[in-house]
Coordinates of C-alpha atoms in Angstrom, one line a residue:
M5 CA 28.6 -5.6 -38.8
T6 CA 29.9 -1.9 -38.5
E7 CA 32.1 0.0 -35.9
S8 CA 32.4 3.3 -35.3
T9 CA 32.9 5.2 -32.4
G10 CA 30.7 6.5 -29.3
A11 CA 30.5 7.5 -25.7
K12 CA 29.1 5.4 -23.7
P13 CA 26.3 6.3 -21.2
R14 CA 26.4 7.3 -17.8
F15 CA 25.0 8.6 -15.0
T16 CA 24.4 12.9 -15.1
C17 CA 22.9 15.2 -12.9
R18 CA 19.9 15.0 -14.9
S19 CA 19.2 11.8 -14.2
T20 CA 20.1 11.8 -10.3
A21 CA 17.7 15.4 -10.2
G22 CA 15.3 13.5 -12.2
A23 CA 15.8 10.4 -9.6
V24 CA 15.6 13.2 -7.1
I25 CA 11.7 14.8 -8.3
M26 CA 10.5 11.1 -8.4
L27 CA 11.7 10.1 -4.4
A28 CA 10.0 12.9 -3.9
A29 CA 7.6 12.3 -6.1
V30 CA 6.7 8.8 -4.2
L31 CA 7.9 10.6 -0.2
V32 CA 4.3 13.3 -1.3
L33 CA 2.2 10.7 -2.6
A34 CA 3.0 8.2 0.8
L35 CA 2.4 11.3 2.6
I36 CA -0.6 12.2 1.4
A37 CA -1.9 8.4 1.1
G38 CA -0.7 8.0 4.8
A39 CA -2.2 11.5 6.3
A40 CA -5.3 10.3 4.1
A41 CA -5.9 6.8 5.4
L42 CA -5.7 8.0 8.9
M43 CA -7.8 10.9 9.1
A44 CA -10.6 8.3 7.5
D45 CA -10.0 5.8 10.1
L46 CA -10.5 8.9 13.0
A47 CA -13.9 9.2 10.8
Q48 CA -14.8 6.4 11.1
Q49 CA -13.8 5.5 15.0
E50 CA -15.9 8.9 15.6
R51 CA -18.1 7.8 13.7
Q52 CA -18.3 4.4 16.2
R53 CA -18.0 6.1 18.8
A54 CA -21.7 8.6 18.3
R55 CA -23.2 5.0 17.5
D56 CA -22.2 4.5 21.2
H57 CA -22.6 6.8 22.8
I58 CA -26.2 6.8 21.1
A59 CA -27.1 3.6 22.0
S60 CA -26.3 3.9 25.7
L61 CA -28.2 7.2 25.9
S62 CA -31.2 5.1 24.4
R63 CA -30.7 3.0 26.5
I64 CA -30.7 5.0 30.2
L65 CA -33.6 6.9 28.5
V66 CA -35.5 3.5 28.2
E67 CA -34.1 3.3 31.6
Q68 CA -36.3 6.4 33.2
T69 CA -38.9 6.0 30.6
T70 CA -40.3 2.8 32.0
R71 CA -39.9 4.4 35.9
T72 CA -42.3 6.6 34.9
F73 CA -44.7 5.3 33.1
G74 CA -44.2 2.6 35.8
V75 CA -45.1 4.9 38.8
V76 CA -48.4 5.9 36.6
A77 CA -49.0 2.5 36.0
L78 CA -48.8 1.5 39.6
N79 CA -50.5 4.0 40.6
M80 CA -54.0 3.4 38.6
R81 CA -53.9 -0.9 39.0
N82 CA -53.5 0.3 43.4
T83 CA -57.0 2.8 41.8
R84 CA -58.5 0.0 40.1
D85 CA -57.9 -2.2 42.5
R86 CA -59.8 -0.2 45.3
L87 CA -62.6 1.2 43.4
S88 CA -63.0 -3.1 42.3
D89 CA -63.2 -4.1 45.8
S90 CA -66.2 -5.0 47.9
F91 CA -66.2 -1.5 49.0
G92 CA -65.4 0.6 46.2
Q93 CA -68.0 -1.4 44.2
H94 CA -70.5 0.4 46.2
L95 CA -69.0 3.6 45.8
R96 CA -71.0 5.6 42.9
L97 CA -68.4 6.2 40.5
D98 CA -68.9 10.0 40.8
D99 CA -68.9 10.0 44.7
Y100 CA -66.3 12.8 46.4
R101 CA -64.3 9.7 48.1
V102 CA -63.3 8.7 44.9
Q103 CA -62.6 12.2 43.7
L104 CA -59.9 12.2 47.4
L105 CA -58.7 8.7 46.4
L106 CA -58.0 9.8 43.0
Q107 CA -56.3 13.5 44.2
A108 CA -54.3 10.7 46.8
R109 CA -52.9 8.8 44.0
T110 CA -51.6 11.4 41.5
Q111 CA -50.0 13.6 44.8
G112 CA -46.8 13.5 43.7
L113 CA -46.1 13.1 40.5
P114 CA -45.3 15.5 38.2
Q115 CA -45.5 13.4 34.9
V116 CA -49.4 14.0 35.7
K117 CA -51.7 17.0 34.7
S118 CA -55.0 14.3 35.9
M119 CA -56.6 11.4 37.0
F120 CA -60.1 10.8 35.4
V121 CA -63.1 8.4 36.1
V122 CA -65.0 8.3 33.3
S123 CA -68.8 6.1 33.0
H124 CA -69.4 3.4 30.3
D125 CA -71.9 5.7 28.4
G126 CA -68.2 8.3 27.8
R127 CA -68.8 10.8 30.5
V128 CA -66.7 12.1 32.9
L129 CA -68.1 11.5 36.3
N130 CA -65.3 12.6 38.7
S131 CA -61.6 13.9 38.7
S132 CA -58.3 14.6 40.4
R133 CA -58.4 17.6 39.5
P134 CA -60.8 20.5 41.0
D135 CA -61.3 22.8 38.0
F136 CA -61.9 19.5 36.1
P137 CA -65.7 19.8 33.7
L138 CA -67.8 17.1 35.1
H139 CA -69.8 15.4 32.9
L140 CA -68.0 15.9 30.1
D141 CA -68.1 13.5 26.9
V142 CA -64.8 12.0 25.9
N143 CA -66.5 9.7 23.8
E144 CA -65.2 9.9 20.5
R145 CA -61.4 9.9 21.9
G146 CA -59.0 6.5 21.6
F147 CA -58.4 6.7 25.2
F148 CA -62.6 5.6 25.9
R149 CA -63.0 4.3 22.1
H150 CA -60.9 1.3 22.7
F151 CA -62.2 -0.1 25.5
V152 CA -65.5 -0.1 24.1
E153 CA -64.6 -2.0 21.7
H154 CA -61.9 -4.1 23.5
S155 CA -62.0 -6.0 26.8
D156 CA -58.6 -5.4 27.6
D157 CA -57.7 -5.4 31.2
G158 CA -54.2 -4.3 30.8
V159 CA -52.9 0.1 30.0
F160 CA -53.7 1.8 27.0
I161 CA -52.1 4.7 26.2
G162 CA -53.6 6.6 23.7
P163 CA -51.4 9.1 21.1
P164 CA -51.3 12.2 21.8
E165 CA -55.2 15.0 22.2
R166 CA -55.6 18.2 22.3
A167 CA -57.0 18.8 26.0
R168 CA -59.8 20.3 26.1
V169 CA -59.3 21.7 29.2
D170 CA -56.3 23.5 29.2
G171 CA -56.0 22.6 24.8
Q172 CA -52.3 21.2 25.4
W173 CA -50.8 18.4 24.0
T174 CA -51.8 15.8 26.2
Y175 CA -51.8 11.4 26.3
Y176 CA -54.2 9.2 28.3
A177 CA -53.1 6.3 29.7
A178 CA -56.6 4.3 30.3
M179 CA -57.6 1.4 32.0
R180 CA -60.6 -0.9 32.4
L181 CA -63.5 -0.7 34.8
T182 CA -65.7 -3.3 35.9
D183 CA -68.1 -4.5 38.3
T184 CA -69.0 -7.3 40.4
E185 CA -70.1 -8.9 36.8
G186 CA -67.6 -8.1 34.9
H187 CA -69.7 -5.8 33.1
F188 CA -68.2 -2.9 31.6
R189 CA -68.4 0.0 34.4
G190 CA -66.2 2.5 32.9
V191 CA -62.8 3.9 31.4
L192 CA -59.9 4.9 34.5
A193 CA -58.0 8.1 32.2
T194 CA -54.7 9.6 33.2
A195 CA -53.4 12.6 31.6
M196 CA -49.8 12.7 31.3
S197 CA -47.9 16.5 30.7
I198 CA -45.6 15.8 27.5
D199 CA -44.0 18.9 28.5
H200 CA -42.6 16.8 31.5
F201 CA -41.1 14.6 29.0
E202 CA -40.1 16.8 26.7
S203 CA -38.4 19.2 29.5
F204 CA -36.9 15.7 31.3
Y205 CA -35.4 15.0 27.2
Q206 CA -33.6 18.5 27.9
R207 CA -31.9 18.4 30.5
I208 CA -30.0 14.7 29.6
A209 CA -26.5 17.1 29.3
V210 CA -26.3 15.7 25.1
E211 CA -23.6 17.6 23.8
F212 CA -24.2 16.9 20.0
A213 CA -27.7 14.1 20.3
G214 CA -29.8 15.5 16.6
Y215 CA -32.8 14.9 18.8
I216 CA -34.4 12.1 21.5
Q217 CA -38.0 11.0 20.3
L218 CA -40.6 8.9 22.3
L219 CA -43.1 7.0 19.9
R220 CA -46.4 4.6 20.1
D221 CA -45.5 1.3 18.3
D222 CA -47.3 2.4 15.9
G223 CA -44.6 5.4 15.0
H224 CA -46.7 9.0 16.1
L225 CA -45.1 11.0 18.3
L226 CA -45.2 10.8 21.8
A227 CA -42.6 14.2 23.0
E228 CA -39.5 14.9 20.5
Q229 CA -36.3 17.5 22.1
P230 CA -35.9 19.8 19.7
S231 CA -39.6 20.1 20.9
S232 CA -42.2 20.9 17.9
E233 CA -45.4 21.2 18.0
D234 CA -46.1 20.3 14.6
A235 CA -44.8 17.1 14.3
I236 CA -46.5 16.1 17.9
G237 CA -48.4 13.0 16.5
R238 CA -47.6 12.7 13.3
Q239 CA -45.4 9.3 11.9
A240 CA -41.9 9.4 13.6
V241 CA -40.3 6.1 12.0
A242 CA -40.1 4.2 8.8
V243 CA -41.9 1.3 8.3
P244 CA -38.9 -1.2 7.8
V245 CA -37.1 0.6 10.8
L246 CA -41.0 -0.6 13.0
A247 CA -40.9 -3.6 11.3
R248 CA -37.3 -3.8 12.9
L249 CA -38.7 -2.4 16.0
H250 CA -41.9 -4.7 16.8
G251 CA -41.2 -7.9 18.9
T252 CA -36.8 -6.7 19.9
P253 CA -37.1 -7.1 23.8
A254 CA -35.8 -4.0 24.8
D255 CA -31.9 -4.5 25.8
M256 CA -31.8 -3.9 22.2
V257 CA -31.3 -2.4 20.0
V258 CA -32.2 -1.4 16.5
E259 CA -29.2 0.9 14.6
A260 CA -30.5 3.0 11.8
E261 CA -28.7 6.2 8.9
E262 CA -31.1 8.2 7.6
D263 CA -30.3 11.0 4.9
T264 CA -32.0 14.1 5.7
A265 CA -31.4 17.3 4.0
T266 CA -28.1 17.7 6.3
G267 CA -26.5 15.6 5.5
R268 CA -26.7 10.9 7.3
R269 CA -27.8 10.8 10.1
F270 CA -27.6 8.0 12.7
V271 CA -30.7 6.7 14.7
A272 CA -30.7 4.0 17.8
Y273 CA -33.7 2.6 18.7
R274 CA -35.0 0.4 21.9
N275 CA -38.7 -0.6 22.9
V276 CA -40.0 0.7 26.0
A277 CA -40.4 -3.0 28.9
D278 CA -43.8 -3.3 29.5
F279 CA -45.3 -0.6 27.1
P280 CA -46.5 0.3 23.8
L281 CA -43.8 2.7 23.2
S282 CA -39.9 3.1 22.0
V283 CA -37.6 5.9 22.8
A284 CA -34.9 7.6 19.4
V285 CA -32.1 8.7 20.0
A286 CA -30.2 10.6 16.9
I287 CA -27.0 12.0 15.7
D288 CA -26.5 14.2 13.2
E289 CA -22.9 12.8 11.3
D290 CA -21.4 16.1 10.9
A291 CA -22.0 17.0 14.6
A292 CA -20.4 12.9 15.4
L293 CA -17.4 14.4 13.3
S294 CA -17.0 18.2 15.4
T295 CA -14.0 16.2 17.1
W296 CA -12.5 14.3 14.4
R297 CA -12.5 17.9 12.4
G298 CA -10.8 19.3 15.2
L299 CA -7.9 16.8 14.5
A300 CA -8.0 17.0 10.8
E301 CA -8.1 20.1 10.3
P302 CA -4.0 20.9 11.9
M303 CA -3.3 17.2 10.5
V304 CA -4.3 18.7 7.1
V305 CA -2.0 21.8 7.5
G306 CA 0.9 19.9 8.7
V307 CA 0.7 17.4 6.1
G308 CA 0.5 20.6 3.3
F309 CA 3.3 21.8 5.6
G310 CA 5.1 18.5 5.3
V311 CA 4.5 18.6 1.5
L312 CA 5.5 22.0 0.8
F313 CA 9.2 21.3 2.8
I314 CA 9.6 18.2 0.4
V315 CA 8.2 20.7 -2.4
L316 CA 10.9 23.3 -1.4
S317 CA 13.9 20.8 -0.5
T318 CA 13.1 19.0 -3.8
W319 CA 13.7 22.4 -5.1
L320 CA 16.6 23.2 -4.1
M321 CA 17.7 19.7 -4.6
V322 CA 17.5 20.1 -8.1
R323 CA 17.9 23.9 -9.0
A324 CA 21.8 22.9 -6.7
L325 CA 22.4 19.6 -9.4
M326 CA 21.4 21.6 -12.7
R327 CA 23.6 24.5 -11.9
R328 CA 26.5 21.7 -11.1
D329 CA 25.4 20.0 -13.8
A330 CA 25.7 23.8 -15.8
L331 CA 28.7 24.3 -14.4
E332 CA 29.9 21.0 -15.1
R333 CA 29.0 21.1 -18.9
A334 CA 31.1 25.1 -18.7
L335 CA 34.3 22.9 -17.3
K336 CA 33.5 20.2 -20.0
E337 CA 33.0 22.4 -23.3
S338 CA 35.6 25.0 -21.7
D339 CA 37.5 21.4 -21.9
E340 CA 37.2 20.0 -24.8
R341 CA 37.9 23.8 -26.4
L342 CA 41.2 23.9 -25.6
R343 CA 42.0 20.0 -26.3
Y344 CA 40.6 21.0 -29.3
K345 CA 42.2 24.1 -30.3
L346 CA 45.4 22.4 -29.1
A347 CA 44.5 19.4 -31.2
V348 CA 43.7 22.0 -34.7
D349 CA 47.1 24.0 -33.7
L350 CA 49.0 20.9 -33.9
E351 CA 47.7 19.7 -36.5
N352 CA 48.1 23.1 -38.2
V353 CA 51.9 22.8 -37.3
R354 CA 52.1 19.5 -38.7
E355 CA 50.7 20.4 -41.7
E356 CA 52.7 23.9 -42.4
E357 CA 55.7 21.4 -41.3
R358 CA 55.4 18.3 -44.3
A359 CA 54.1 21.4 -46.4
R360 CA 58.0 23.3 -45.7
I361 CA 59.2 19.9 -46.1
S362 CA 56.8 19.8 -48.9
R363 CA 58.2 23.0 -51.0
E364 CA 62.0 22.2 -49.1
M365 CA 62.7 18.9 -51.0
H366 CA 60.6 20.4 -53.9
D367 CA 62.0 23.3 -54.5
E368 CA 65.3 22.7 -53.2
L369 CA 66.6 18.9 -53.8
G370 CA 65.0 18.8 -56.2
Q371 CA 66.2 22.3 -57.6
L372 CA 69.9 20.0 -56.9
L373 CA 68.6 17.3 -58.3
T374 CA 67.4 18.8 -61.5
G375 CA 71.3 19.8 -61.9
I376 CA 73.3 17.1 -60.4
R377 CA 71.2 15.0 -64.1
M378 CA 72.3 19.1 -66.0
E379 CA 75.5 18.0 -65.6
V380 CA 75.3 14.2 -66.0
S381 CA 73.9 14.9 -69.3
W382 CA 76.3 17.2 -70.0
L383 CA 78.9 15.2 -69.5
G384 CA 77.9 12.0 -70.8
K385 CA 78.0 13.8 -74.4
R386 CA 81.0 14.9 -74.2
L387 CA 82.9 11.3 -74.0
S388 CA 84.1 10.2 -76.9
S389 CA 82.4 6.8 -78.2
R390 CA 86.6 5.4 -77.4
E391 CA 85.1 5.5 -74.0
G392 CA 81.1 4.1 -74.6
E393 CA 81.4 2.1 -70.9
L394 CA 81.3 5.5 -69.4
A395 CA 79.5 6.7 -71.4
C396 CA 76.3 4.1 -70.5
K397 CA 77.1 4.3 -66.8
A398 CA 76.1 8.4 -67.7
D399 CA 73.0 7.5 -68.8
A400 CA 72.5 5.0 -66.2
V401 CA 73.0 7.5 -63.5
K402 CA 71.1 9.9 -65.6
M403 CA 67.7 7.5 -65.4
Q404 CA 69.0 7.0 -61.7
I405 CA 68.2 11.0 -61.4
D406 CA 65.3 10.9 -63.0
Q407 CA 63.5 7.9 -60.7
V408 CA 64.9 10.3 -57.6
I409 CA 63.9 12.9 -59.2
A410 CA 60.3 11.6 -60.0
T411 CA 60.5 9.6 -56.0
V412 CA 60.8 13.2 -54.7
R413 CA 57.3 14.8 -56.5
R414 CA 55.5 11.8 -55.2
I415 CA 56.5 12.4 -52.1
S416 CA 56.7 15.9 -52.0
A417 CA 53.4 16.2 -53.5
E418 CA 52.1 13.3 -50.6
L419 CA 53.5 15.7 -47.8
R420 CA 51.4 18.3 -48.3
P421 CA 49.9 18.5 -52.1
L422 CA 50.7 22.5 -53.8
V423 CA 47.5 21.4 -56.1
L424 CA 44.7 21.0 -52.5
D425 CA 46.5 24.3 -51.6
D426 CA 46.0 26.2 -54.8
L427 CA 42.9 24.4 -56.2
G428 CA 41.0 23.1 -54.3
F429 CA 39.9 19.9 -52.5
A430 CA 37.8 18.9 -55.5
A431 CA 41.0 19.2 -57.4
A432 CA 43.1 17.8 -55.3
A433 CA 41.3 14.2 -55.3
S434 CA 41.1 14.5 -59.1
W435 CA 44.7 13.7 -58.5
Y436 CA 45.3 11.9 -56.6
V437 CA 43.0 9.2 -57.5
D438 CA 43.8 9.4 -60.7
Q439 CA 47.2 8.8 -59.6
F440 CA 46.8 6.0 -57.5
S441 CA 44.9 4.7 -59.7
S442 CA 48.0 4.1 -62.5
R443 CA 50.5 3.6 -59.4
T444 CA 48.6 0.9 -58.1
G445 CA 46.5 -0.7 -61.2
L446 CA 43.2 -0.9 -59.4
A447 CA 40.2 1.0 -60.9
A448 CA 38.8 4.5 -59.0
T449 CA 36.2 5.8 -59.7
L450 CA 35.3 9.4 -57.9
D451 CA 32.1 11.6 -58.0
L452 CA 32.3 14.7 -55.9
P453 CA 29.4 17.7 -55.8
A454 CA 29.1 20.9 -56.9
H455 CA 30.3 22.8 -54.0
E456 CA 33.2 21.6 -53.0
A457 CA 35.2 22.8 -49.0
P458 CA 36.9 25.5 -48.5
R459 CA 39.7 26.1 -50.0
G460 CA 43.1 25.3 -47.1
S461 CA 40.3 24.9 -44.9
P462 CA 41.0 22.0 -41.9
V463 CA 37.4 20.5 -43.4
A464 CA 39.9 19.9 -46.7
S465 CA 42.4 18.8 -45.3
A466 CA 40.8 16.4 -43.4
L467 CA 38.6 15.1 -46.0
F468 CA 41.9 14.9 -48.2
R469 CA 44.2 12.5 -45.5
I470 CA 40.5 10.3 -44.7
L471 CA 41.0 9.9 -48.5
Q472 CA 44.6 9.3 -48.8
E473 CA 44.9 6.6 -45.6
S474 CA 41.4 5.2 -47.1
L475 CA 42.3 4.2 -50.1
T476 CA 46.0 3.0 -49.1
N477 CA 44.8 0.7 -46.9
A478 CA 42.2 -0.7 -49.7
A479 CA 45.4 -1.2 -51.9
R480 CA 47.8 -3.2 -48.9
H481 CA 45.0 -4.8 -47.2
A482 CA 42.3 -5.3 -49.3
G483 CA 43.2 -6.9 -52.3
A484 CA 40.0 -5.6 -53.9
S485 CA 40.5 -4.4 -57.5
R486 CA 37.9 -1.8 -58.0
V487 CA 37.4 0.7 -55.4
S488 CA 34.3 3.8 -55.5
V489 CA 34.9 7.5 -54.4
R490 CA 32.0 10.2 -53.3
L491 CA 31.5 13.0 -51.8
S492 CA 28.3 14.5 -50.5
H493 CA 27.3 17.2 -49.0
A494 CA 23.4 17.2 -47.0
E495 CA 22.3 19.0 -43.8
G496 CA 25.5 21.3 -43.1
K497 CA 27.5 18.3 -43.4
W498 CA 29.7 16.3 -46.0
R499 CA 29.8 12.1 -46.3
L500 CA 32.9 10.8 -47.6
A501 CA 32.4 7.3 -48.0
V502 CA 34.8 5.2 -49.9
Q503 CA 34.4 1.5 -50.4
D504 CA 36.7 -1.5 -52.2
D505 CA 35.1 -4.5 -53.2
G506 CA 38.0 -6.3 -51.2
C507 CA 37.9 -9.1 -49.3
G508 CA 36.2 -7.3 -46.3
F509 CA 37.7 -8.9 -42.6
D510 CA 34.7 -9.3 -39.5
P511 CA 35.5 -6.2 -37.1
A512 CA 34.5 -8.1 -34.5
H513 CA 37.9 -10.6 -34.3
A514 CA 39.5 -7.2 -36.1
R515 CA 42.0 -5.0 -33.2
K516 CA 40.4 -1.5 -32.5
G517 CA 42.2 -0.3 -35.7
G518 CA 46.1 0.3 -36.9
I519 CA 47.4 4.2 -36.8
G520 CA 46.1 4.8 -39.7
L521 CA 42.8 4.0 -38.4
V522 CA 43.1 6.0 -35.4
G523 CA 44.6 8.9 -37.4
M524 CA 41.3 8.9 -39.6
R525 CA 38.8 8.5 -36.3
E526 CA 41.0 11.7 -34.5
R527 CA 41.0 13.3 -37.4
A528 CA 36.9 13.4 -38.5
A529 CA 36.8 13.6 -34.1
M530 CA 38.6 17.1 -34.0
L531 CA 36.1 18.7 -36.1
G532 CA 33.0 17.4 -34.3
G533 CA 32.2 14.2 -36.7
R534 CA 33.0 11.3 -36.2
L535 CA 34.4 7.8 -38.8
S536 CA 32.9 4.6 -39.5
V537 CA 34.0 1.3 -40.7
A538 CA 31.7 -1.1 -42.3
S539 CA 33.3 -5.0 -43.5
T540 CA 31.8 -8.2 -43.7
P541 CA 34.4 -11.6 -44.9
G542 CA 33.9 -10.9 -49.0
G543 CA 31.9 -8.4 -48.8
G544 CA 33.9 -5.5 -49.0
T545 CA 34.5 -2.5 -46.6
L546 CA 33.2 0.7 -46.5
V547 CA 34.3 3.6 -45.3
E548 CA 32.5 6.3 -44.2
A549 CA 33.3 10.1 -42.6
I550 CA 31.1 12.3 -41.7
I551 CA 32.5 16.3 -40.4
P552 CA 30.0 18.9 -40.3
E553 CA 31.0 22.3 -42.7
Y554 CA 32.1 25.9 -40.6
G555 CA 34.3 28.8 -41.6
D556 CA 37.6 28.7 -42.5
N557 CA 39.0 30.8 -39.0
D558 CA 35.3 29.4 -37.5
M559 CA 37.0 26.9 -34.6
E560 CA 33.3 26.4 -32.0
A561 CA 31.6 25.6 -35.2
P562 CA 33.0 21.9 -34.6
L563 CA 33.4 21.6 -30.8
A564 CA 29.8 23.0 -30.5
Q565 CA 28.7 19.6 -32.9
N566 CA 30.6 17.4 -31.3
L567 CA 28.7 18.0 -27.8
G568 CA 25.8 18.9 -29.2
I569 CA 25.5 22.1 -28.1
A570 CA 25.5 23.9 -31.1
G571 CA 22.5 26.8 -30.5
R572 CA 21.7 27.4 -27.7

């Protein structure tokens, strides 16, 4: 197991800024998504409103068309009934009284251009219009051929045709005429003006209608608004829509969608009651969404301003947080720098005090003890053989003085070995390991690199003190028989490893460490390094210190390494 020093994670201004940015991103996405959903819903409502509008308009137009054709059909039935009664059967179809009847029936009907009678052989015999060319052959016209080929008593509405009288597009409503015996007598026809329906559709106040069409039940176009002569008579309804229209009641609407060159179009179809006709009202989707666009554009602008406000506010907030973070970091660096300088100064004072005490013990106390030894030695030599007991005492005192001199030298060396300042760390480490091995009886090996720490530098002092404390702990507590010391240098860092084969311990159940271990950690941390202790019960102990390299007088380098700001 390994015990090491390190800082606990905490919330910083950078993490707060990240949270602010994430919150702003969520707000922006929510704002955009909400606006998009709202605009989509409004667009769908506008589409539905347009469909409802054209469905309602188609109903109005169907009712109006039904009345228009109903009036014409009613007058034609009345005219046919008059020509089929006992009086009308005796009239010739080219009689002037028939002309008067036709004129009376068409009076006040603006949609009717003329009402005329065709003989059984296809020649026009009479007309409500005085200028209508009589004996005009209409044998090939659709409204006449229908009754030649079919025995139909209803109203037939033919496809649009060019009138021979004025060349205008016209469609014809026709009925069959019979004699008293039911034989085919001829056809009563009404020429209806397409312009009338188109002008009527034009008067309809429709804001956004794409077009209005009047259609035959076979899908051919009879009238259209906006009008186009080229479109009259063409197939205007697709077959699938026709299939849906056939058999549909007049009060039912058939809705369809068409794709055009300009976009999508919605169309509402309704059948005209009692007539083979239908009305189509269409609206372009683009026109239907004109109101929606009037709402969407300011909404988009508002959302844009909202997003801009959020982004700007977030930027200002993040900027303030980053400035605060920079100030906190600067304050922390300043605090750490002051603490570091204080610790270094204290350590220098302590080392200087140790060096002073070491020199005084070595020089003054050592010289005094040496002088005393010399005096005792001189005294012992002057004693005669008759004073043998005193001579023995003098020798004992001399031996004790030698022991005191050796102890003073050892304590002086431990306080501040002169070899560390004079010869450097390598020589000091070799000397101390040899002294340790001879003093404790433990086998000790030392592995040093070719390159060593600057002589007299804080790094050299820290490495030597950590070596001293580690070997002392191995001798006192480990019960080891062998200790290995290895110093290496790589990537600008010194690595000192002291490993023993002792009993080891469990760091999880051990106390945080004694004064010696705390002191080693403080020395390493003070120079921007770290110290770790790895141990297992019965598996020995490894003490490892990693300290960054720096110059003799460089006070900032270890601080930068410790704070992680090197190279900024």
